[in-house]
PDB file of C-alpha atoms and ligand atoms in Angstrom:
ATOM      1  CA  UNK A 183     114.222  74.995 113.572  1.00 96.00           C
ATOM      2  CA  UNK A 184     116.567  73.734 110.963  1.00 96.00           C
ATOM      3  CA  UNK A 185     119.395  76.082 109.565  1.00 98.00           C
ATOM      4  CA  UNK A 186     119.979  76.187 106.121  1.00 97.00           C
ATOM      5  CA  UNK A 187     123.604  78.081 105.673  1.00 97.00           C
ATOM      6  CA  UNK A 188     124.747  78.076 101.802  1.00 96.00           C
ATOM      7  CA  UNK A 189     127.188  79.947 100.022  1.00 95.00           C
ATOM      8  CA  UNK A 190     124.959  82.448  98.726  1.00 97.00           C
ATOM      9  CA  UNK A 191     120.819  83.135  97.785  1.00 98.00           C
ATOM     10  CA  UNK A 192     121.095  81.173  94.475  1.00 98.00           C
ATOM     11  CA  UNK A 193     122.029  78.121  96.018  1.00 97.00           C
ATOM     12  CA  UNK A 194     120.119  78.417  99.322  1.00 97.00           C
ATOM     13  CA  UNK A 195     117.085  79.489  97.094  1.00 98.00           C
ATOM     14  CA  UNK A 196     117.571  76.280  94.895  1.00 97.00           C
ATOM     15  CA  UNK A 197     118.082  73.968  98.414  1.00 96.00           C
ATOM     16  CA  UNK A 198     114.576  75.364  98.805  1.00 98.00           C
ATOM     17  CA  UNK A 199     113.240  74.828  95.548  1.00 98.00           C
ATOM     18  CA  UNK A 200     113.959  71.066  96.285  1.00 96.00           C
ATOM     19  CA  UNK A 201     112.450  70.980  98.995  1.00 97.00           C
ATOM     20  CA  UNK A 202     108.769  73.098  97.486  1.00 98.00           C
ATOM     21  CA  UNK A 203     109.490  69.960  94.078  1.00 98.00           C
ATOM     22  CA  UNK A 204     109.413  66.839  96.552  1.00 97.00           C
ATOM     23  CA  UNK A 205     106.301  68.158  98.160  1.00 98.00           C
ATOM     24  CA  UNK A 206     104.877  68.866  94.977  1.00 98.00           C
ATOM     25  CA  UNK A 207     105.292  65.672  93.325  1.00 98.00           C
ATOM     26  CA  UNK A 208     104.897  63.339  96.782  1.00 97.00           C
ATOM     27  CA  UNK A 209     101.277  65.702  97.229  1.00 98.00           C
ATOM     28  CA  UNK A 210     100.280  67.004  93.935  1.00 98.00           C
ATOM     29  CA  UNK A 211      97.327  68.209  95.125  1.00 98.00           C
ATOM     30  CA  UNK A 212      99.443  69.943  97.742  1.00 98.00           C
ATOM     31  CA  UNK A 213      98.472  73.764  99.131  1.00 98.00           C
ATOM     32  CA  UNK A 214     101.421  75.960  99.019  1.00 99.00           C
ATOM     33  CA  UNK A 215     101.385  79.093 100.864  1.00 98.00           C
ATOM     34  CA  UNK A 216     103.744  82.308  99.199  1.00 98.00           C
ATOM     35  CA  UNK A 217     105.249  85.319  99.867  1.00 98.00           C
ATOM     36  CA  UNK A 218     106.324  88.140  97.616  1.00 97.00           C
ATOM     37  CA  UNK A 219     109.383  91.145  98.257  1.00 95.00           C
ATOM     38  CA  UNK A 220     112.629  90.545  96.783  1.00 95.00           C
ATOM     39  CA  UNK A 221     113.890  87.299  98.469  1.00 98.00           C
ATOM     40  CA  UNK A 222     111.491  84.546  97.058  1.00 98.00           C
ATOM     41  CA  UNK A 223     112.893  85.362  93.275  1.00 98.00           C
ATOM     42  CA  UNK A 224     115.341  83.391  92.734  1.00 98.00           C
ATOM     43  CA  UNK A 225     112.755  80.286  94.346  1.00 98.00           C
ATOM     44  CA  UNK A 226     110.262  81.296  92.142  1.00 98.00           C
ATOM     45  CA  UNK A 227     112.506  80.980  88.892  1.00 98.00           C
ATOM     46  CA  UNK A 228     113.825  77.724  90.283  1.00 98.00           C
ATOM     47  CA  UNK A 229     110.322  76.520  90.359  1.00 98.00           C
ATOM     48  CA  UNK A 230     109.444  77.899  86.772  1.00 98.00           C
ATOM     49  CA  UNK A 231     112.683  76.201  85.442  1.00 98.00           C
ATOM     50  CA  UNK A 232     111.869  72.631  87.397  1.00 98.00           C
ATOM     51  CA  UNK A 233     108.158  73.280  85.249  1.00 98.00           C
ATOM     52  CA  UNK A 234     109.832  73.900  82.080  1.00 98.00           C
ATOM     53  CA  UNK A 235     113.048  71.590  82.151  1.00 98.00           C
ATOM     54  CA  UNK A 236     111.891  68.607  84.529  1.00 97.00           C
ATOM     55  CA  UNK A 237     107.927  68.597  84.233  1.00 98.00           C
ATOM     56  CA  UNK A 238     107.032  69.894  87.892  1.00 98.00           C
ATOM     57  CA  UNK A 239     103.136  70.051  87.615  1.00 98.00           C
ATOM     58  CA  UNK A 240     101.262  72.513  89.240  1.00 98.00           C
ATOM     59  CA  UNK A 241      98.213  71.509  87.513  1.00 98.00           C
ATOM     60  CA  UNK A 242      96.256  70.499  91.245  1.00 98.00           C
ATOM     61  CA  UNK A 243      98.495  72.810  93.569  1.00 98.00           C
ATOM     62  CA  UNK A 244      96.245  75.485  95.288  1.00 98.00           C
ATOM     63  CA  UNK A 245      98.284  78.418  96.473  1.00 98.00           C
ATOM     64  CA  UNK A 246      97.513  81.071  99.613  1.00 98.00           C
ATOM     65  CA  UNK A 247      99.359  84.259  99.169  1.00 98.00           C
ATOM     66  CA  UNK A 248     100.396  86.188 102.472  1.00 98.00           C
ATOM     67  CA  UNK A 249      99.382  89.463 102.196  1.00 98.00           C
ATOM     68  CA  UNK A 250      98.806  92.929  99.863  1.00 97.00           C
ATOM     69  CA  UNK A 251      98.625  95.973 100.011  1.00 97.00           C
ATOM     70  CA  UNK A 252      94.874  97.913 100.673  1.00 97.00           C
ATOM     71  CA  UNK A 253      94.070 100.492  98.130  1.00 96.00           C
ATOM     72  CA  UNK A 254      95.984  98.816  95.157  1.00 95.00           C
ATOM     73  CA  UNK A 255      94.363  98.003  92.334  1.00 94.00           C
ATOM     74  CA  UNK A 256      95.248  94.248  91.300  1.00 95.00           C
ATOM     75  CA  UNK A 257      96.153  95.603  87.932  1.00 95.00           C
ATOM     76  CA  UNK A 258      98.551  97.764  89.733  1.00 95.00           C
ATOM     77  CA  UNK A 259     102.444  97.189  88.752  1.00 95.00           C
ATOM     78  CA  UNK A 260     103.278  96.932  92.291  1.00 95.00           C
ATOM     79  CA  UNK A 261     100.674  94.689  93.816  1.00 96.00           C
ATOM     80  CA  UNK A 262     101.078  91.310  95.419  1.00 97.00           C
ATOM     81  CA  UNK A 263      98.770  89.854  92.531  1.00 97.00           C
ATOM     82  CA  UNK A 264     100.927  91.630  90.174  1.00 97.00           C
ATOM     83  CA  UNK A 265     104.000  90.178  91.125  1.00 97.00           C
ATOM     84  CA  UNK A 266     102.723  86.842  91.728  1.00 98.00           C
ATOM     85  CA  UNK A 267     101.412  86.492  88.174  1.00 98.00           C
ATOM     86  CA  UNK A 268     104.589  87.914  86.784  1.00 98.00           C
ATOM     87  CA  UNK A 269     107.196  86.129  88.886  1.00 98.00           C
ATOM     88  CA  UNK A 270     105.851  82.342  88.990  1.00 98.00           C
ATOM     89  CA  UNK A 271     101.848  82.026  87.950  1.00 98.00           C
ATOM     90  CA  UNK A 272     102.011  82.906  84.297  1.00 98.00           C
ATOM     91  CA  UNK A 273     105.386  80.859  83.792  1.00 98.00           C
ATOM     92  CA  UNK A 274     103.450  77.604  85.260  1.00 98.00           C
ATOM     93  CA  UNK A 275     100.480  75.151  84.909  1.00 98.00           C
ATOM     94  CA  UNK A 276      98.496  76.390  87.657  1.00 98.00           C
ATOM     95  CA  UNK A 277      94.569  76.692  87.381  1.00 98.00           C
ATOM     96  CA  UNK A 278      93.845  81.021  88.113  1.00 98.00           C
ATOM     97  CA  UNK A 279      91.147  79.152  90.250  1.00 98.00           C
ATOM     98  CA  UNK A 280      93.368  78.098  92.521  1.00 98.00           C
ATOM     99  CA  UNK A 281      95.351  81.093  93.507  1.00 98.00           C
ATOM    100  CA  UNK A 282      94.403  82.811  96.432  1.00 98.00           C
ATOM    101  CA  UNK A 283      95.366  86.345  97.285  1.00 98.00           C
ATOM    102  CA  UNK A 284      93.843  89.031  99.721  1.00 98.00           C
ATOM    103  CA  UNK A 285      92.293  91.362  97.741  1.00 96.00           C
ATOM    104  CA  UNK A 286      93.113  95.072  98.822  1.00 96.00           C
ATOM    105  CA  UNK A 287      90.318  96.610  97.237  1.00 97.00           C
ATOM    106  CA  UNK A 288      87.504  94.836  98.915  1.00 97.00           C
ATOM    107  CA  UNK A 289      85.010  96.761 100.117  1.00 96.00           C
ATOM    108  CA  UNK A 290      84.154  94.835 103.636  1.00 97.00           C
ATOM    109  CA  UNK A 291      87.792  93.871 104.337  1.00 97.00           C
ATOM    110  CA  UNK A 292      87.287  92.395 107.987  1.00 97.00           C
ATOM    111  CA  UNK A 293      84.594  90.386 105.885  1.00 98.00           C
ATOM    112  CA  UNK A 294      87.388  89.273 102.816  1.00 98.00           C
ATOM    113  CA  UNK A 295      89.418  88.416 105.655  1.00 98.00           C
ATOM    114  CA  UNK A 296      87.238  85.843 107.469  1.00 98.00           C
ATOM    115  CA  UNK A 297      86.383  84.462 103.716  1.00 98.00           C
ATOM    116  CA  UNK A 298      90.131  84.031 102.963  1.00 98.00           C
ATOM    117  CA  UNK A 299      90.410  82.370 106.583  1.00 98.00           C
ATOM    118  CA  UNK A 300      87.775  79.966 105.725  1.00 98.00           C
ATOM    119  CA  UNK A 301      89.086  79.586 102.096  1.00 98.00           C
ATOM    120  CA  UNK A 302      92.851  77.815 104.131  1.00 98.00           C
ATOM    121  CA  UNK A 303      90.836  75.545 106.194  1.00 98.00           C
ATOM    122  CA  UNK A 304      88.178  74.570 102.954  1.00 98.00           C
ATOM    123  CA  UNK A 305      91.390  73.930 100.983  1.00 98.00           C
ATOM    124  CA  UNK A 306      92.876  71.113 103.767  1.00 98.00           C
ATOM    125  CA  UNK A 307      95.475  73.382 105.226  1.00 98.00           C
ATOM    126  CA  UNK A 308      98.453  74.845 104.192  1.00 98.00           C
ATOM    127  CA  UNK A 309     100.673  72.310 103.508  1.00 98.00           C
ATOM    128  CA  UNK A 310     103.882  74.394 103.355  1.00 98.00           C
ATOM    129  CA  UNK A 311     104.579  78.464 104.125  1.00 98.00           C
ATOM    130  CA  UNK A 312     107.177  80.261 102.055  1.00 98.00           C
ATOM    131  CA  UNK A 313     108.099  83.042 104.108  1.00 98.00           C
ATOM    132  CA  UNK A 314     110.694  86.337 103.654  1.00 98.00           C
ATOM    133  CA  UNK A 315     111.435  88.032 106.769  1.00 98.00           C
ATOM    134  CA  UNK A 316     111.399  92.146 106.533  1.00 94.00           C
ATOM    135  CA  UNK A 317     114.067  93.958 108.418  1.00 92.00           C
ATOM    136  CA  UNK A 318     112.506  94.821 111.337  1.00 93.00           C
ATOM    137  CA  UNK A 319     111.702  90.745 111.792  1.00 97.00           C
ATOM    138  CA  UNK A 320     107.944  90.637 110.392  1.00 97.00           C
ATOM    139  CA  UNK A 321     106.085  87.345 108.476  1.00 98.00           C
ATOM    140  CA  UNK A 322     103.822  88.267 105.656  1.00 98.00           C
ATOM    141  CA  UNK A 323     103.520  92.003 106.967  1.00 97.00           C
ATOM    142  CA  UNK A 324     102.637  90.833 110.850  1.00 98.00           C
ATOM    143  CA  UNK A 325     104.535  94.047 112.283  1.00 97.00           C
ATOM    144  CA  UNK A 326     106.520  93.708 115.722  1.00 97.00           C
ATOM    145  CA  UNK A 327     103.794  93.027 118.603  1.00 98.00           C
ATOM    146  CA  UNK A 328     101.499  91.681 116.110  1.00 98.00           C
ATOM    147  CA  UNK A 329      99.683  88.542 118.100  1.00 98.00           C
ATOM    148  CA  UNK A 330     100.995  85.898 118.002  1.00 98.00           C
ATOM    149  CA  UNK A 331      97.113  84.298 117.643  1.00 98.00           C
ATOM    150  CA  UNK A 332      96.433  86.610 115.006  1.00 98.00           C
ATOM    151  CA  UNK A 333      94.511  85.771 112.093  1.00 98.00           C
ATOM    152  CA  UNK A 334      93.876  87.169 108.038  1.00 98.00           C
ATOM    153  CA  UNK A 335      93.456  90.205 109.135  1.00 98.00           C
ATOM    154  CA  UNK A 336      93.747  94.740 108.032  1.00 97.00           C
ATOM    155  CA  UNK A 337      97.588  96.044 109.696  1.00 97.00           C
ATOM    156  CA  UNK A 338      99.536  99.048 109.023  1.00 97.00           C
ATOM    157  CA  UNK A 339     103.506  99.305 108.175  1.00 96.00           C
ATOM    158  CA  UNK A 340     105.718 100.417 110.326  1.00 95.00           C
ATOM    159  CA  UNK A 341     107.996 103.429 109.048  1.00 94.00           C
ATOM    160  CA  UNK A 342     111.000 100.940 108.540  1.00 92.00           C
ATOM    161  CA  UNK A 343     108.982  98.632 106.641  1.00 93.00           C
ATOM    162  CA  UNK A 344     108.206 101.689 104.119  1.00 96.00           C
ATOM    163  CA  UNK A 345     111.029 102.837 104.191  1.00 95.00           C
ATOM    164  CA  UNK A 346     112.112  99.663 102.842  1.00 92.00           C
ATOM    165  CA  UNK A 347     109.390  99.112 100.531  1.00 94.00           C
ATOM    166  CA  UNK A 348     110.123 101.966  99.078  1.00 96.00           C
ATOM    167  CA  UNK A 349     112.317 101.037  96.033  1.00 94.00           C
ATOM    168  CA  UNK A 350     109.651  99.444  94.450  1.00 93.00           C
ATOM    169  CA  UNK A 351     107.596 102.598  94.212  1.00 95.00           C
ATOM    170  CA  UNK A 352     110.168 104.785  92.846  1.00 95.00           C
ATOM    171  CA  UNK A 353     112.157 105.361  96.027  1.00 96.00           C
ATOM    172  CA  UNK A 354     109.345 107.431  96.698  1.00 96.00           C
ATOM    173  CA  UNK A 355     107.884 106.705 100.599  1.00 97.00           C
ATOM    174  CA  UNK A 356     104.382 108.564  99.921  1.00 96.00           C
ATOM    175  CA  UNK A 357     103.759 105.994  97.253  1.00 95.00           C
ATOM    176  CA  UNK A 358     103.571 103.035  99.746  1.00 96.00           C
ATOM    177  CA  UNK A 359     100.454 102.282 101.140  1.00 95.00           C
ATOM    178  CA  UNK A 360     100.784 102.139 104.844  1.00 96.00           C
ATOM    179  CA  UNK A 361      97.452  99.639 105.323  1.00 96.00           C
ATOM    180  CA  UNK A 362      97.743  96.170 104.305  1.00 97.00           C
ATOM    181  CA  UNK A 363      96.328  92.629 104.521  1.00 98.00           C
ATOM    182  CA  UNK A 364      98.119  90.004 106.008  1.00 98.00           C
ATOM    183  CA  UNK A 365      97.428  86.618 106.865  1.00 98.00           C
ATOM    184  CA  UNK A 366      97.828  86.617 110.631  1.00 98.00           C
ATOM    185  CA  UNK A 367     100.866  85.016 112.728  1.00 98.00           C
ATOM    186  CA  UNK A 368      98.160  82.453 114.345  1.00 98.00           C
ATOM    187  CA  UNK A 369      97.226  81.242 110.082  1.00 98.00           C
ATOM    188  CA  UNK A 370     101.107  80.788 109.365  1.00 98.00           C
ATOM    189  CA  UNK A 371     101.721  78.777 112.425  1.00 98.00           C
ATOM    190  CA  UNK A 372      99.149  76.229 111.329  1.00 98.00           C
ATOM    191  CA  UNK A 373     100.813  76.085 108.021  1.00 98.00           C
ATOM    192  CA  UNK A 374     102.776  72.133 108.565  1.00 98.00           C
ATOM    193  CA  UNK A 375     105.709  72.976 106.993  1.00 98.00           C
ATOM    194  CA  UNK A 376     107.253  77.043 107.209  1.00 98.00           C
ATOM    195  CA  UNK A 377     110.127  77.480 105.069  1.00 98.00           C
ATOM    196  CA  UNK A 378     112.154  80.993 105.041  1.00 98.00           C
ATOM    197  CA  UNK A 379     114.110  82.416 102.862  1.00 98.00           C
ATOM    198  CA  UNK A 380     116.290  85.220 103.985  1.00 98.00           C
ATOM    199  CA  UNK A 381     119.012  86.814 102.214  1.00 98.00           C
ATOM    200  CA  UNK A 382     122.025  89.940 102.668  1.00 98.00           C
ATOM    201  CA  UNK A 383     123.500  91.586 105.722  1.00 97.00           C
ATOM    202  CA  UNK A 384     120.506  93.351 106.201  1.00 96.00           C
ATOM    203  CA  UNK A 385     118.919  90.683 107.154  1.00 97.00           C
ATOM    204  CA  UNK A 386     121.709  89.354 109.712  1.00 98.00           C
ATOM    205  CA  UNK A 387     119.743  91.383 113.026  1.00 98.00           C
ATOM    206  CA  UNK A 388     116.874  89.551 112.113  1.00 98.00           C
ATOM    207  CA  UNK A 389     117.399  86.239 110.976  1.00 98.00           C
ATOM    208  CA  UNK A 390     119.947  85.756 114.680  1.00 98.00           C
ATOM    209  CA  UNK A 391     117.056  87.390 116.600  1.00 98.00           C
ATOM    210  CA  UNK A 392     114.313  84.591 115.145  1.00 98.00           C
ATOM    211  CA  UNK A 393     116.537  81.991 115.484  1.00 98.00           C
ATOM    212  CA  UNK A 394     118.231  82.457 118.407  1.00 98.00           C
ATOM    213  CA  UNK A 395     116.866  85.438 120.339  1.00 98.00           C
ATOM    214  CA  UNK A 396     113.673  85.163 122.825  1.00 98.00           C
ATOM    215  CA  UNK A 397     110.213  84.315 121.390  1.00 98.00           C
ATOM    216  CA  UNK A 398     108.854  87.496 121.749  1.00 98.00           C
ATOM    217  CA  UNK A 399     106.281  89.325 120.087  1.00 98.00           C
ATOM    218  CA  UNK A 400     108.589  92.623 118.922  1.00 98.00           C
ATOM    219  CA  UNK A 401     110.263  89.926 116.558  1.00 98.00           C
ATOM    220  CA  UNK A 402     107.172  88.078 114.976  1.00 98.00           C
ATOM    221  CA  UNK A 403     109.890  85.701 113.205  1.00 98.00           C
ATOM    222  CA  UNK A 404     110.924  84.295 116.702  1.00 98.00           C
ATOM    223  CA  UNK A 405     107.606  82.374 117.217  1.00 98.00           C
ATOM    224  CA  UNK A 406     108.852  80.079 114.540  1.00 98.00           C
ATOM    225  CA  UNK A 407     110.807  78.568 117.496  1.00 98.00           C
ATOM    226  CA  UNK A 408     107.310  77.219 118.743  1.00 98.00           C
ATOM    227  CA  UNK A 409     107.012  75.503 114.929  1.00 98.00           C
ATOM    228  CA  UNK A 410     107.097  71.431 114.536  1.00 97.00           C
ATOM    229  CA  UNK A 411     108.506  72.232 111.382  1.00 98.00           C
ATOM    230  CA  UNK A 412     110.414  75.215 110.120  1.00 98.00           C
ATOM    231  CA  UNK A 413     113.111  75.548 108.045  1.00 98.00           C
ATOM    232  CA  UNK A 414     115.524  78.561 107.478  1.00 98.00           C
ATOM    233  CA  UNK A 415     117.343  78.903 104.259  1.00 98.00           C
ATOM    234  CA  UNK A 416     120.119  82.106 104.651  1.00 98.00           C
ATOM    235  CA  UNK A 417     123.263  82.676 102.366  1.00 98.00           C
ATOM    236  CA  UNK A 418     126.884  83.363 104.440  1.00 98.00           C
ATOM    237  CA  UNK A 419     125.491  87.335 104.591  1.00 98.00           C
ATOM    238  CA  UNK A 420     122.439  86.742 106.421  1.00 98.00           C
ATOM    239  CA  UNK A 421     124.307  84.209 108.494  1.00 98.00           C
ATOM    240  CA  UNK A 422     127.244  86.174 109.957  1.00 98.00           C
ATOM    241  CA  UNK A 423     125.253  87.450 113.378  1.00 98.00           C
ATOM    242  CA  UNK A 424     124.551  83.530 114.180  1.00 98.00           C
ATOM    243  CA  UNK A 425     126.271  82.261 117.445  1.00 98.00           C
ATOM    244  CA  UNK A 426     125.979  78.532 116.400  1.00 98.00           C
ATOM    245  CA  UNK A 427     126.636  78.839 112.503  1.00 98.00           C
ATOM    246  CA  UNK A 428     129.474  76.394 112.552  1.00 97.00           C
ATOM    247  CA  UNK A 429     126.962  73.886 113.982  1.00 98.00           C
ATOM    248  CA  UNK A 430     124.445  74.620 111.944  1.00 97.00           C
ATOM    249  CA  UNK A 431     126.346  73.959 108.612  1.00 96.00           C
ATOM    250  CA  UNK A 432     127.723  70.813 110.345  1.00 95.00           C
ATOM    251  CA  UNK A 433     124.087  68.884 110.875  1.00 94.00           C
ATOM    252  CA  UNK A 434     123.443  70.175 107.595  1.00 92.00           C
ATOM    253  CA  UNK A 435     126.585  68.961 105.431  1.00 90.00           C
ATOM    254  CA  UNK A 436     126.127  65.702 107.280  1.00 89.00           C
ATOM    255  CA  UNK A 437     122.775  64.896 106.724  1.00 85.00           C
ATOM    256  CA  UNK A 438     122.449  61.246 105.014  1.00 80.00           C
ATOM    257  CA  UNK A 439     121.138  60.803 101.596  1.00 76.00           C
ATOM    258  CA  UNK A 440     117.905  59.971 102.510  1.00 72.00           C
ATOM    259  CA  UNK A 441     117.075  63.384 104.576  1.00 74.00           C
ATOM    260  CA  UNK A 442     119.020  65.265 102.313  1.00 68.00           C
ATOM    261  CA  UNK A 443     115.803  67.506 100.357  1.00 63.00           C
ATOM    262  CA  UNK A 444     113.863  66.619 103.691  1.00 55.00           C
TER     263      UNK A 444
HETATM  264  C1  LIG B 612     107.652  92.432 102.374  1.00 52.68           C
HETATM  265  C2  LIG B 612     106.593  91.295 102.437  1.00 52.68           C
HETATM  266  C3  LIG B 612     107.117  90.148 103.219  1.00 52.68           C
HETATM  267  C4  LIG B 612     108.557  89.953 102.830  1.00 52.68           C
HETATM  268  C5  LIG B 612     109.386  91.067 103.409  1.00 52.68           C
HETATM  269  C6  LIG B 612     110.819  91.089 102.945  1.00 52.68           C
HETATM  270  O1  LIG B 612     107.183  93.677 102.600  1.00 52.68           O
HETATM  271  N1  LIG B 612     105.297  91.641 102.882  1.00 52.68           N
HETATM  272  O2  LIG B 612     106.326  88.994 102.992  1.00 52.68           O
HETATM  273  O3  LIG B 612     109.041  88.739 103.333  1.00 52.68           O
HETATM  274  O4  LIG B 612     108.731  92.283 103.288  1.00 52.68           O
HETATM  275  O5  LIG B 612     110.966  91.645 101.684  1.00 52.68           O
HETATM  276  P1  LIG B 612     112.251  91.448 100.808  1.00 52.68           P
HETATM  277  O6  LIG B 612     112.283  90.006 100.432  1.00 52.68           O
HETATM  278  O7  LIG B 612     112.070  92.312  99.611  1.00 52.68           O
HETATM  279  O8  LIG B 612     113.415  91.818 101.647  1.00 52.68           O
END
């Protein structure tokens, strides 16, 4: 795992921006996987800007969204497909064709799930995972003792993870809806590249539990340990539980040139 300390979520989001860009324009054709909550944001207007001001083209990138919720509409204001085409699909060049995103409201959703499965490996793979972390250390919504082998699959929220969720519904718990889709821990492994993002004190527990707790399944974020290729992006906040911080910034201030958006 590389650690990715920065001052605060702006500039650790726009470290990661650089590093979504070079894949983009070394693999145009790239397949990005995405995550929604309140943490990607500030990668997601990165992204838009490097469209606007500096010609990033997602004219051939395919895109796999994590999860959503079952039972939402994908009109609804708070649904995944909502806030993707809000945040980052409407403000770029990328075809609607190429979006992916569970759909909640399927009618056979063990079925959806083995299509959107199928629809990863038809595209080639996901070349690179953006991932959030929730409080309570889930990927995508893969709840403590999800399986590690899991794949696209129907869970259910945990209380904190409502709790949580919460302020986008009004404050108002009841509003939530406890069943989701995720893609499962066992899909985002596969991913070659897994990039978090995790910002705030309240994501401290977490973020030192993933990255240097055991691999265990209570804190699905752990099994990133087991990835080729994962890379943690955390302002000073999320950072201050994290017995090797010093060393962390160290290999990372004193990377050469050449590594340097690597
Ligand atoms: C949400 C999403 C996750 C996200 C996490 C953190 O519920 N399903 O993919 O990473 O919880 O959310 P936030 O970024 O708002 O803290």
């Amino acid at each position: 795992m590389e650690i990715i300390i920065r001052q605060d979520a702006d500039a650790a989001s726009h470290a990661a921006a650089r590093v979504v860009a070079r894949l983009v324009r070394e693999k145009p054709n790239a397949v990005i996987g995405l995550a929604t909550g309140s943490t990607p944001l500030m990668l997601y207007r990165e992204l838009v800007r490097m469209h606007k001001d500096d010609g990033l083209d997602f004219g051939e990138i395919s895109t796999f969204n994590l999860d959503e919720y079952v039972g939402l509409e994908k009109e609804h204001q708070q649904s995944y497909h909502s806030f993707m085409w809000e945040n980052l699909f409407s403000q770029i060049n990328i075809k609607p064709e190429n979006v992916h995103i569970p759909d909640g409201m399927a009618a056979d959703i063990p079925a959806s799930c083995a299509v959107y499965e199928q629809a990863v490996i038809d595209a080639g793979g996901i070349d690179l995972q953006v991932l959030g972390i929730g409080s309570d250390g889930h990927i995508g919504f893969n709840e403590p003792t999800s399986s590690f082998a899991s794949r696209t699959r129907i869970k259910t929220l945990t209380q904190q993870t409502v709790a949580d969720n919460a302020r986008f519904f009004d404050g108002d718990e009841s509003k939530v809806p406890p069943p989701c889709i995720t893609m499962g821990i066992g899909t985002i492994m596969d991913a070659r590249m897994n990039l978090m993002l995790a910002f705030g004190e309240g994501k401290a527990d977490a973020i030192a539990a993933t990255v240097e707790g055991p691999v265990a399944a209570i804190m699905p974020a752990s099994i990133l340990q087991h990835h080729p290729s994962a890379k943690v992006f955390i302002d000073e906040p999320a950072a201050s539980k994290l017995q090797l911080a010093d060393y962390y910034r160290w290999v990372y201030d004193g990377k050469p040139e050449w590594q340097a958006d690597a």
